[in-house]
PDB file of C-alpha atoms in Angstrom:
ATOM      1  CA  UNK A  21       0.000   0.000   0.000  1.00 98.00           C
ATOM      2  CA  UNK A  22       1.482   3.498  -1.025  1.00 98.00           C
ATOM      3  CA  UNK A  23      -0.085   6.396   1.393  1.00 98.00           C
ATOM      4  CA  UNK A  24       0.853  10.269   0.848  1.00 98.00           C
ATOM      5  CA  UNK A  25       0.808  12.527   3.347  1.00 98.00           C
ATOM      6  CA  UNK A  26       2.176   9.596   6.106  1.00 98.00           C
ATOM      7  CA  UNK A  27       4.421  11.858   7.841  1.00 97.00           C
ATOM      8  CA  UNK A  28       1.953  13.282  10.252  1.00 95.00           C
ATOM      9  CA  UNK A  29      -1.900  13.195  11.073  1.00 95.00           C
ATOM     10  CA  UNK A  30      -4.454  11.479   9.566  1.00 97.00           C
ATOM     11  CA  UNK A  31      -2.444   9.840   7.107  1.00 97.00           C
ATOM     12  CA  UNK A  32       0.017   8.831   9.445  1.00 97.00           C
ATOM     13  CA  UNK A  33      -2.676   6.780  11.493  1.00 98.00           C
ATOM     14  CA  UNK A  34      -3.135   5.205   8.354  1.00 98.00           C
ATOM     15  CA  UNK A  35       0.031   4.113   8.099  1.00 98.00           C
ATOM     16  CA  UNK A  36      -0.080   2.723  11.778  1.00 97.00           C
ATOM     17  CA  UNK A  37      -3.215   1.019  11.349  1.00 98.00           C
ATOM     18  CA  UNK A  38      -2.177  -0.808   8.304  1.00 98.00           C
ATOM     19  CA  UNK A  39       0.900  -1.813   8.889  1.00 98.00           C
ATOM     20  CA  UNK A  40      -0.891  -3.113  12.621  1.00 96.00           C
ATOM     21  CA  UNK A  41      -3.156  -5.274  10.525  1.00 96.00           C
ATOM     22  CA  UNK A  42      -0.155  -6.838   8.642  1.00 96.00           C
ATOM     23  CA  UNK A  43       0.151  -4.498   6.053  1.00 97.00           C
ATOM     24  CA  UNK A  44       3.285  -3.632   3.850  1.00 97.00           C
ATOM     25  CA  UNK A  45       3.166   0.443   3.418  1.00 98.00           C
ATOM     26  CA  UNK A  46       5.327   2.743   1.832  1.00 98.00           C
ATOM     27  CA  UNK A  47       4.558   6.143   3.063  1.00 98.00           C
ATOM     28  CA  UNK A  48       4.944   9.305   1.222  1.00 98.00           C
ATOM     29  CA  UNK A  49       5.355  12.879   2.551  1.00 98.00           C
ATOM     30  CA  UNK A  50       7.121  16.063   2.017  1.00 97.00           C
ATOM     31  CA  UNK A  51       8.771  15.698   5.139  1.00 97.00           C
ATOM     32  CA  UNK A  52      11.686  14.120   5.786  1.00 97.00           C
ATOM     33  CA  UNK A  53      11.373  14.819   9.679  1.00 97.00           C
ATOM     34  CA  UNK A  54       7.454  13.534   9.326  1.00 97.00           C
ATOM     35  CA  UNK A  55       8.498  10.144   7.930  1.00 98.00           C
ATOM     36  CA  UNK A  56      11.525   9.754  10.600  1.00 98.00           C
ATOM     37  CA  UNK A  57       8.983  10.434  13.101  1.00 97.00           C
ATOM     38  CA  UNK A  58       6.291   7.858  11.935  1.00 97.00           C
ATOM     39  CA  UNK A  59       9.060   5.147  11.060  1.00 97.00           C
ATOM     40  CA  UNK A  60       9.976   5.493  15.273  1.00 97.00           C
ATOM     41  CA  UNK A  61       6.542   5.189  16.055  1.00 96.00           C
ATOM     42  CA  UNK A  62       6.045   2.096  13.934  1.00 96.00           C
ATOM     43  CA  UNK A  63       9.149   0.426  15.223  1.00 93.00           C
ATOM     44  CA  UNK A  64       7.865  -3.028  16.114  1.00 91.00           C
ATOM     45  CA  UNK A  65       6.631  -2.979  12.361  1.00 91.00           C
ATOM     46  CA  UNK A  66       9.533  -1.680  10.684  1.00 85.00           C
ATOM     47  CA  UNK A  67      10.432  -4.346   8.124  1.00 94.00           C
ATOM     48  CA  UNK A  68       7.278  -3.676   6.726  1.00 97.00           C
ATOM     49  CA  UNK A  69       7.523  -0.054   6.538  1.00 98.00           C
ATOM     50  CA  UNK A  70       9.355   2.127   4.019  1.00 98.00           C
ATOM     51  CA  UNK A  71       9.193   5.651   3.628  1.00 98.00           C
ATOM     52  CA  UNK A  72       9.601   8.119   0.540  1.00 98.00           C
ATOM     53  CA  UNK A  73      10.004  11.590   0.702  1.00 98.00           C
ATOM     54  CA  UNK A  74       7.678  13.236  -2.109  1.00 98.00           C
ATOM     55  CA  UNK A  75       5.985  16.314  -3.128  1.00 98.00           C
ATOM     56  CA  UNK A  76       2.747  15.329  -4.364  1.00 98.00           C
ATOM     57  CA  UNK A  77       2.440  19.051  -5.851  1.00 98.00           C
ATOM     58  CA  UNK A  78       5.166  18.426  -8.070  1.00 98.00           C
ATOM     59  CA  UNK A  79       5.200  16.006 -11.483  1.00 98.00           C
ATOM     60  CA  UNK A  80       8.784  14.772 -11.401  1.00 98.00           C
ATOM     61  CA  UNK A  81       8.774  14.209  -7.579  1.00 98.00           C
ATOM     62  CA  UNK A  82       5.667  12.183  -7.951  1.00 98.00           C
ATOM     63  CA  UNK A  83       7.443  10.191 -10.632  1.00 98.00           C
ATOM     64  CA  UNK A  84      10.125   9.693  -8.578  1.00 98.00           C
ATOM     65  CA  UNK A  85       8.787   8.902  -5.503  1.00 98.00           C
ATOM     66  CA  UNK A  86       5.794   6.440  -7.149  1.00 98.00           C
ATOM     67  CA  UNK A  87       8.848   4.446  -8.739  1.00 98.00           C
ATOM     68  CA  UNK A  88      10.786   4.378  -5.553  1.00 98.00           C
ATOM     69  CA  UNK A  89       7.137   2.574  -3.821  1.00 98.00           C
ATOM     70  CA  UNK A  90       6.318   0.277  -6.857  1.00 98.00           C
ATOM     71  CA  UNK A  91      10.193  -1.259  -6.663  1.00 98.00           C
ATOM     72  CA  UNK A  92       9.957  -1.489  -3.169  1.00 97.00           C
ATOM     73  CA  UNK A  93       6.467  -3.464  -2.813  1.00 98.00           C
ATOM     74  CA  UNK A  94       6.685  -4.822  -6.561  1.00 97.00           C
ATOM     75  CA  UNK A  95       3.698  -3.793  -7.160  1.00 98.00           C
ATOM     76  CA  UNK A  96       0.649  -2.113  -5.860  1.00 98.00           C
ATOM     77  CA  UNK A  97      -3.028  -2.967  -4.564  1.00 98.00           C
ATOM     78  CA  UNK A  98      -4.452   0.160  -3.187  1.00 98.00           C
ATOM     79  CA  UNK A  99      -3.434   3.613  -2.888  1.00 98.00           C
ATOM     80  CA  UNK A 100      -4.267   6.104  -0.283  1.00 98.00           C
ATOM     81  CA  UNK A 101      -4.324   9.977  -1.292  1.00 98.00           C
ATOM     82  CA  UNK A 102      -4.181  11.393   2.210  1.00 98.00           C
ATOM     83  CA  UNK A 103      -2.163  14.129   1.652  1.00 98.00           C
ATOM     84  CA  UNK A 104      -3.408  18.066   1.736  1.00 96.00           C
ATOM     85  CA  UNK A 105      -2.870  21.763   3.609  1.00 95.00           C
ATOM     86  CA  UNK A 106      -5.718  23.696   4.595  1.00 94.00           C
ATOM     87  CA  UNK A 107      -5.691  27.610   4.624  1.00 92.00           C
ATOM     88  CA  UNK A 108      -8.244  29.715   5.750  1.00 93.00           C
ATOM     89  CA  UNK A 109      -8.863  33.124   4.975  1.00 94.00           C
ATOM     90  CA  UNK A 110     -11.864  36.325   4.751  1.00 95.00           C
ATOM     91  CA  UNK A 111     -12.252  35.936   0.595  1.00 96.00           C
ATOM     92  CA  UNK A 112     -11.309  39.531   0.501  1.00 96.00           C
ATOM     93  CA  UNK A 113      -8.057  38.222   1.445  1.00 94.00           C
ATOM     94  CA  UNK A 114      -7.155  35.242  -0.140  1.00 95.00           C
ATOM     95  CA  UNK A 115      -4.316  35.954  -2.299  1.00 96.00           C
ATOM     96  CA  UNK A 116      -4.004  34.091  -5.359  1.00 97.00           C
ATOM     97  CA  UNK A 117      -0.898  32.184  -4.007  1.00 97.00           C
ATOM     98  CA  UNK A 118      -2.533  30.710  -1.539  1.00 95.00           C
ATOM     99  CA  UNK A 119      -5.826  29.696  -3.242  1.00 97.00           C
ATOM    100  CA  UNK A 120      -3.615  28.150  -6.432  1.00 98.00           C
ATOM    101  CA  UNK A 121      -1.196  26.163  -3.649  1.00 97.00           C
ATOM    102  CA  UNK A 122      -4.299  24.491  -2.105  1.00 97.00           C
ATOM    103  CA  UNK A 123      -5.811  23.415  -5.085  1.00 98.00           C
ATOM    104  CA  UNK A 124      -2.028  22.125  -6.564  1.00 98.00           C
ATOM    105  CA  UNK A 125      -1.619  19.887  -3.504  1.00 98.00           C
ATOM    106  CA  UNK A 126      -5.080  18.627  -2.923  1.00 98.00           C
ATOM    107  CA  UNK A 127      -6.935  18.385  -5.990  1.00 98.00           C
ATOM    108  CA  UNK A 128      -3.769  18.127  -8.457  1.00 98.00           C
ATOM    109  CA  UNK A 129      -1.864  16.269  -6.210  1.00 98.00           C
ATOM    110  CA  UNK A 130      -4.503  13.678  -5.520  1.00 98.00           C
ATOM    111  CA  UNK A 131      -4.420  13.293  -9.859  1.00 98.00           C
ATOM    112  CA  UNK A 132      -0.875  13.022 -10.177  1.00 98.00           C
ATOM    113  CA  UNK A 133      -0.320  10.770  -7.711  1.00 98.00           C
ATOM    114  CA  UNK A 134      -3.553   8.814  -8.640  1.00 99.00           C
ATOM    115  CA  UNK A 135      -2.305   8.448 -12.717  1.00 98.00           C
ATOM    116  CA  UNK A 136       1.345   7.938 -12.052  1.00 98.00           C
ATOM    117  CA  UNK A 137       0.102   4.396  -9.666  1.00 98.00           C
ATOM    118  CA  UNK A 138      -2.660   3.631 -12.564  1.00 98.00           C
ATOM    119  CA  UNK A 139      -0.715   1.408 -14.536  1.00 98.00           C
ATOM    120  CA  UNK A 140       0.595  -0.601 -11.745  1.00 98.00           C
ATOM    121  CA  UNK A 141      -3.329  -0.823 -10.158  1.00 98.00           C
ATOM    122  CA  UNK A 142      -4.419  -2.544 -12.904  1.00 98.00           C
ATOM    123  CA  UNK A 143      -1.896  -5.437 -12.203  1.00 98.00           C
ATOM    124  CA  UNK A 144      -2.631  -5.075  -8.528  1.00 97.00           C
ATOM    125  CA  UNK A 145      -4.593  -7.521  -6.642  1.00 95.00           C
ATOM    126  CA  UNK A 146      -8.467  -6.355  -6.015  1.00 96.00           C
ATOM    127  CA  UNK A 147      -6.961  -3.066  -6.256  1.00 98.00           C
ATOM    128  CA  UNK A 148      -8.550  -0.383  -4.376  1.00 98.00           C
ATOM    129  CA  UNK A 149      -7.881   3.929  -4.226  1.00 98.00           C
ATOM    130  CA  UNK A 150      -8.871   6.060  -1.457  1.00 98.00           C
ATOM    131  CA  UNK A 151      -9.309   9.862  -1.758  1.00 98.00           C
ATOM    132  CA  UNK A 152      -9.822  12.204   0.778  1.00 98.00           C
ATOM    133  CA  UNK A 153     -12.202  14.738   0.168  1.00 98.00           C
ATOM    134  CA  UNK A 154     -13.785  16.494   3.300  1.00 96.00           C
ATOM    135  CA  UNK A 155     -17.246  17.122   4.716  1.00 95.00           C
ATOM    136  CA  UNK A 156     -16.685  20.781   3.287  1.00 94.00           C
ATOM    137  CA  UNK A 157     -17.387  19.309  -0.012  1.00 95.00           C
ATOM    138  CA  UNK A 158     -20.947  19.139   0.937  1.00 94.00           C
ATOM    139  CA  UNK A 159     -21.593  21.694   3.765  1.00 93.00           C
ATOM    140  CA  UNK A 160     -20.704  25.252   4.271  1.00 89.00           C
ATOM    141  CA  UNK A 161     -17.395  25.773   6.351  1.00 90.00           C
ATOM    142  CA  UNK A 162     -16.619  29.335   6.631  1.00 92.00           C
ATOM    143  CA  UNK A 163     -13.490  31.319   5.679  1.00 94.00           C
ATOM    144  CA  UNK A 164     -12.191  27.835   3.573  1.00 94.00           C
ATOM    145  CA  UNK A 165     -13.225  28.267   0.021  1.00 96.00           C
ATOM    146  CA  UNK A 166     -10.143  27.081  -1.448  1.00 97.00           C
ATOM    147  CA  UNK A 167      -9.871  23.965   0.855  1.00 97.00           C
ATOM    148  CA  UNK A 168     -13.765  23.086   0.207  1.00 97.00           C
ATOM    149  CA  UNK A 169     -13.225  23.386  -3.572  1.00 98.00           C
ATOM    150  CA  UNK A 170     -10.374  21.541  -3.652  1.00 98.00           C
ATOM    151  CA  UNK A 171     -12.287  18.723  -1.866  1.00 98.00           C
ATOM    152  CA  UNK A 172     -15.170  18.943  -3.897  1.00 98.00           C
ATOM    153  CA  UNK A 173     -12.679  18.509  -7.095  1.00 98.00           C
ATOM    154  CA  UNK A 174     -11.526  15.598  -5.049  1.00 98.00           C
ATOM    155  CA  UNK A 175     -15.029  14.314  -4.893  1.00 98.00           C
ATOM    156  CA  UNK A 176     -15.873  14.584  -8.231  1.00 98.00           C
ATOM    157  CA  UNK A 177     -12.356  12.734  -9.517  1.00 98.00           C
ATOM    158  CA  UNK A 178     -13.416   9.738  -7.565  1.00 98.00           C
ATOM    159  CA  UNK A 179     -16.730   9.613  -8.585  1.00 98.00           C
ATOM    160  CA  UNK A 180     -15.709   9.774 -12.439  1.00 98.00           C
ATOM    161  CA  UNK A 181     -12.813   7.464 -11.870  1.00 98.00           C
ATOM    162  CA  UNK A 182     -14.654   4.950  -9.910  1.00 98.00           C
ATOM    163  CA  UNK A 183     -17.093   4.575 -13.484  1.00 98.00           C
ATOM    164  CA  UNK A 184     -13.743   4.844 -15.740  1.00 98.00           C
ATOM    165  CA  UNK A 185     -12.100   1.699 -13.716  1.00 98.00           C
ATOM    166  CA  UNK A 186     -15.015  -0.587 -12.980  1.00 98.00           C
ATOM    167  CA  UNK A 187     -14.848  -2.948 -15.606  1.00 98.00           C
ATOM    168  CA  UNK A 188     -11.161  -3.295 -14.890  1.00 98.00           C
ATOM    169  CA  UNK A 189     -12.186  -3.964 -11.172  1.00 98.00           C
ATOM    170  CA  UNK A 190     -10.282  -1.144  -9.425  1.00 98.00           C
ATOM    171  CA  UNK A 191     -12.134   0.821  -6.805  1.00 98.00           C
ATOM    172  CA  UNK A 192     -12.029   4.291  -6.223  1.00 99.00           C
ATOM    173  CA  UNK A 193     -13.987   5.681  -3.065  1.00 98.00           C
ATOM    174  CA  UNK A 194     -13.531   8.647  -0.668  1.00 98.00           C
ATOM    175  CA  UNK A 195     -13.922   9.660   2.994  1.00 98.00           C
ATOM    176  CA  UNK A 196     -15.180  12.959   4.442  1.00 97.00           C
ATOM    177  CA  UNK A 197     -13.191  13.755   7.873  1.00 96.00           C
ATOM    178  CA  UNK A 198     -14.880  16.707   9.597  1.00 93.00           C
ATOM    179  CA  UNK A 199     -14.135  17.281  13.360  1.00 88.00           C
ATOM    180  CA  UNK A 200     -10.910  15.216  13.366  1.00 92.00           C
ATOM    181  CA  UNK A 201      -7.758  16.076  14.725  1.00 87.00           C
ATOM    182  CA  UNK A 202      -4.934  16.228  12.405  1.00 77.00           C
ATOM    183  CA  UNK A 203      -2.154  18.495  11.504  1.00 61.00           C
ATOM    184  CA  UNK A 204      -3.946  20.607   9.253  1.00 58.00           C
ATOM    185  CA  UNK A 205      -6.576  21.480  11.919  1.00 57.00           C
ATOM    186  CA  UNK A 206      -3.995  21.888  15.344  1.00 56.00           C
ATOM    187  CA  UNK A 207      -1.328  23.572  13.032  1.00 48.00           C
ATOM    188  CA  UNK A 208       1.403  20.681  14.509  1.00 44.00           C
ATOM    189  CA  UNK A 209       1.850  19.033  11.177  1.00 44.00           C
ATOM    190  CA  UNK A 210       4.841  18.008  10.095  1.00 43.00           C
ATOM    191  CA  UNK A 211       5.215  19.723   6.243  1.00 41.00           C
ATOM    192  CA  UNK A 212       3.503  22.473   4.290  1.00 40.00           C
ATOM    193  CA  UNK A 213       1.306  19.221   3.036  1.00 41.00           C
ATOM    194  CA  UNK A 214      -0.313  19.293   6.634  1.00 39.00           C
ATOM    195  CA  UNK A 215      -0.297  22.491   7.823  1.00 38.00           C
ATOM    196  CA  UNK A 216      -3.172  24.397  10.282  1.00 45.00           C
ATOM    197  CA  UNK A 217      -6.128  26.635   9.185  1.00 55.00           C
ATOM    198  CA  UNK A 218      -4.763  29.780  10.967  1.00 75.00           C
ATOM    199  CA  UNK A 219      -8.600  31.182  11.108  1.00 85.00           C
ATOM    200  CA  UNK A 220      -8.541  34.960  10.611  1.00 88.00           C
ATOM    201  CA  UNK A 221      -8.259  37.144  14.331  1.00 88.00           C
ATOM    202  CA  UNK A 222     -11.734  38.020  13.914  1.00 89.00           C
ATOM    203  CA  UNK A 223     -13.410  35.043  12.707  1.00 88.00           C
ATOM    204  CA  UNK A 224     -16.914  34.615  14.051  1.00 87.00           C
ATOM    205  CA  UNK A 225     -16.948  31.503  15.615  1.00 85.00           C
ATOM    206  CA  UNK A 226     -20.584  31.458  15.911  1.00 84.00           C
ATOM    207  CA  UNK A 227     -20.299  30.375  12.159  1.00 85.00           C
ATOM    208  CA  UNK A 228     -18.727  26.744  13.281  1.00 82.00           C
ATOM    209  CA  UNK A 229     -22.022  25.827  15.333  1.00 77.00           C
ATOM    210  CA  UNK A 230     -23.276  24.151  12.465  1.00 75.00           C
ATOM    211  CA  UNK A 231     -20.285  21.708  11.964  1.00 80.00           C
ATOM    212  CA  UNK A 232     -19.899  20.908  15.832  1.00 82.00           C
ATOM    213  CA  UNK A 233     -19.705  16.685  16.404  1.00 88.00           C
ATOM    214  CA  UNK A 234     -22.776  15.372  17.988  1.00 90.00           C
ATOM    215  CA  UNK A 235     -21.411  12.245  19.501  1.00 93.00           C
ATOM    216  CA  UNK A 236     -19.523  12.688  22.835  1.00 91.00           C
ATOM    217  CA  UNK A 237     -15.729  12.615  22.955  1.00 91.00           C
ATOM    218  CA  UNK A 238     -13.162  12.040  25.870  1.00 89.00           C
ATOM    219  CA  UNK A 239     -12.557  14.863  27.926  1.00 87.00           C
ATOM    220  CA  UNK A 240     -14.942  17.464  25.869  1.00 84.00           C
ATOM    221  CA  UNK A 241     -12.402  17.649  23.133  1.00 85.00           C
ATOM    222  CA  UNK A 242     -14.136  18.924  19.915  1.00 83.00           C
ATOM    223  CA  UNK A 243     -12.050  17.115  17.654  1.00 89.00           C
ATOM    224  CA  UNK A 244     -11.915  13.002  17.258  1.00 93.00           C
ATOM    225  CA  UNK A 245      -8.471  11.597  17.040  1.00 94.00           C
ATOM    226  CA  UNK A 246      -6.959  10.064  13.615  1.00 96.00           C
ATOM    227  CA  UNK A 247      -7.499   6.819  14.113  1.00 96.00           C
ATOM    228  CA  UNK A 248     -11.512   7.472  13.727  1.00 96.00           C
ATOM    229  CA  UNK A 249     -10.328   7.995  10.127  1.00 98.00           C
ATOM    230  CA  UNK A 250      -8.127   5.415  10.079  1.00 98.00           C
ATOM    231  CA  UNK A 251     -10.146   2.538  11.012  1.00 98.00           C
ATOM    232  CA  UNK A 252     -12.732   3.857   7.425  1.00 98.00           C
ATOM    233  CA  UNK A 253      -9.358   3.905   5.258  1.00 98.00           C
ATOM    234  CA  UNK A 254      -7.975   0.532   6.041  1.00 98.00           C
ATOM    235  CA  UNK A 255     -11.777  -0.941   5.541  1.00 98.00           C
ATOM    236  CA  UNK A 256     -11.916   1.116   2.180  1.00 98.00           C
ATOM    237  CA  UNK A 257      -8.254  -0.312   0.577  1.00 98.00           C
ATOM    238  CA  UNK A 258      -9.164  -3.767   1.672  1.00 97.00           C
ATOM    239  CA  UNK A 259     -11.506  -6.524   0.216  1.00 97.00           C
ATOM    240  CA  UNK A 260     -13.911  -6.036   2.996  1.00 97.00           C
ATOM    241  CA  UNK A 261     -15.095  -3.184   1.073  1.00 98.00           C
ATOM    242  CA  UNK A 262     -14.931  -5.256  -1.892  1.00 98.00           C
ATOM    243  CA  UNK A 263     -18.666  -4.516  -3.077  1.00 98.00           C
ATOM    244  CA  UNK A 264     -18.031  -0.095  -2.796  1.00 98.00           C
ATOM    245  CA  UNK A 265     -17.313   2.004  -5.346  1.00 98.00           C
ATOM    246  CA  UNK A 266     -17.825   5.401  -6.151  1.00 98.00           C
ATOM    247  CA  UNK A 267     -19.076   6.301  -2.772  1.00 98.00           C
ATOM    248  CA  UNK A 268     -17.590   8.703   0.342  1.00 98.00           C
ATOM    249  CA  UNK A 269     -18.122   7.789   4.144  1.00 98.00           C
ATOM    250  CA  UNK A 270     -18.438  10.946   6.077  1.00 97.00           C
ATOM    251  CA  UNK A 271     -16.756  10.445   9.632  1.00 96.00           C
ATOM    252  CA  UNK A 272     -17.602  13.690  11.096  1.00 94.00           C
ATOM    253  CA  UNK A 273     -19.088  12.405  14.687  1.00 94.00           C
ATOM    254  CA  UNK A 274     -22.838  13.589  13.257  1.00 93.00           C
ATOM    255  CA  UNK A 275     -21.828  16.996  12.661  1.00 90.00           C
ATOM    256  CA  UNK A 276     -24.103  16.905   9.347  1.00 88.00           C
ATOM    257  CA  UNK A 277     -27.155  14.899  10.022  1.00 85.00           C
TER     258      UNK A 277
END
């Protein structure tokens, strides 16, 4: 399994849980200091663990680092596209920079990534791609335009590759984190791929009551930890979900109902 973005976060959960269910992962980030950090966390799994350092945002990285992955697992049965940044911003002033960077890593990374492993996902074994769009694809999330159109570009990829690939047998579906704590959202990521929302000074907060989890969590917190997202990701990639395609799984705690 090759999974972007495994340096910190969500996507590094996925790495964990994987490789905990017996998995062989490669795992892909910008971050050189992300991927040292989840290899020493996934010590007891090690020999089953490589890492790649990649910028999903950039074509000749991604054909680098997707080479690097195939030669290493010989091959490839599911790919996980968990890499992104969010940035958040009054529309007044988002710069152009900053909208065009989100969209390059999430919505042009996800492609890049997703046709340099095609080839190789045809020879795979029940192979299987999961996306990760975002419950802003569907519902309004203030001051995060560029993030929520990015993810709804995400959305829409998976959807029209899901009917491209079906007769071939590979499956593309996509999960919708909202409330989940990751690098992008607590600003501790590990690489510009993960890095927080930095909500303007005078956001009005009374905006997020809409997008507030329903189900309790430890402690109060407001935001689930990665492995809620996790758990959905390793079911998606594997044969259990061997019947899904073209579908998304919100995981939001029932902040959308």
């Amino acid at each position: 399994m090759l999974i972007t973005g495994g340096g910190s976060g969500i996507g590094q959960a996925c790495v964990l849980r994987i490789l905990g269910e017996g998995g062989h992962v490669v795992a892909a980030d910008i971050s050189s200091e992300g991927l040292a950090d989840t290899a020493t966390t996934a010590t007891a799994h090690g020999d089953r663990l490589t890492t790649v350092v990649m910028d999903i945002s950039d074509e000749e990285s991604v054909a680098a680092g997707v080479a690097d992955a195939l030669n290493t697992l010989g091959g490839l049965d599911t790919l996980v596209n968990a890499a992104g940044i969010l940035r958040s911003a009054h529309l007044a002033q988002t710069t152009l920079a900053d909208f065009e960077q989100v969209l390059r890593i999430n919505l042009i990374g996800t492609f890049l990534v997703t046709r340099e492993c095609i080839a190789a996902l045809h020879e795979g074994r029940h192979a299987a791609v999961v996306n990760f769009s975002s419950t802003s694809a569907h519902f309004a999330h203030p001051y995060m335009a560029a993030y929520a159109a990015s993810k709804g570009g995400v959305l829409s990829m998976t959807h029209s590759w899901a009917m491209e690939f079906a007769k071939a047998g590979i499956r593309f579906n996509s999960v919708q984190p909202g409330s989940i704590s990751s690098g992008m959202t607590d600003g501790t990521g590990s690489s510009r791929q993960s890095i927080g929302p930095g909500l303007p000074e005078d956001s009005d907060y009374a905006l997020f009551g809409k997008v507030a989890p329903m189900l309790p969590l430890d402690g109060g917190a407001i935001f689930a930890p990665p492995d809620a997202v996790a758990g959905v990701v390793a079911m998606l990639g594997s044969d259990d979900a061997y019947f899904m395609t073209g579908t998304e799984v919100r995981i939001d705690g029932g902040s959308h109902m």
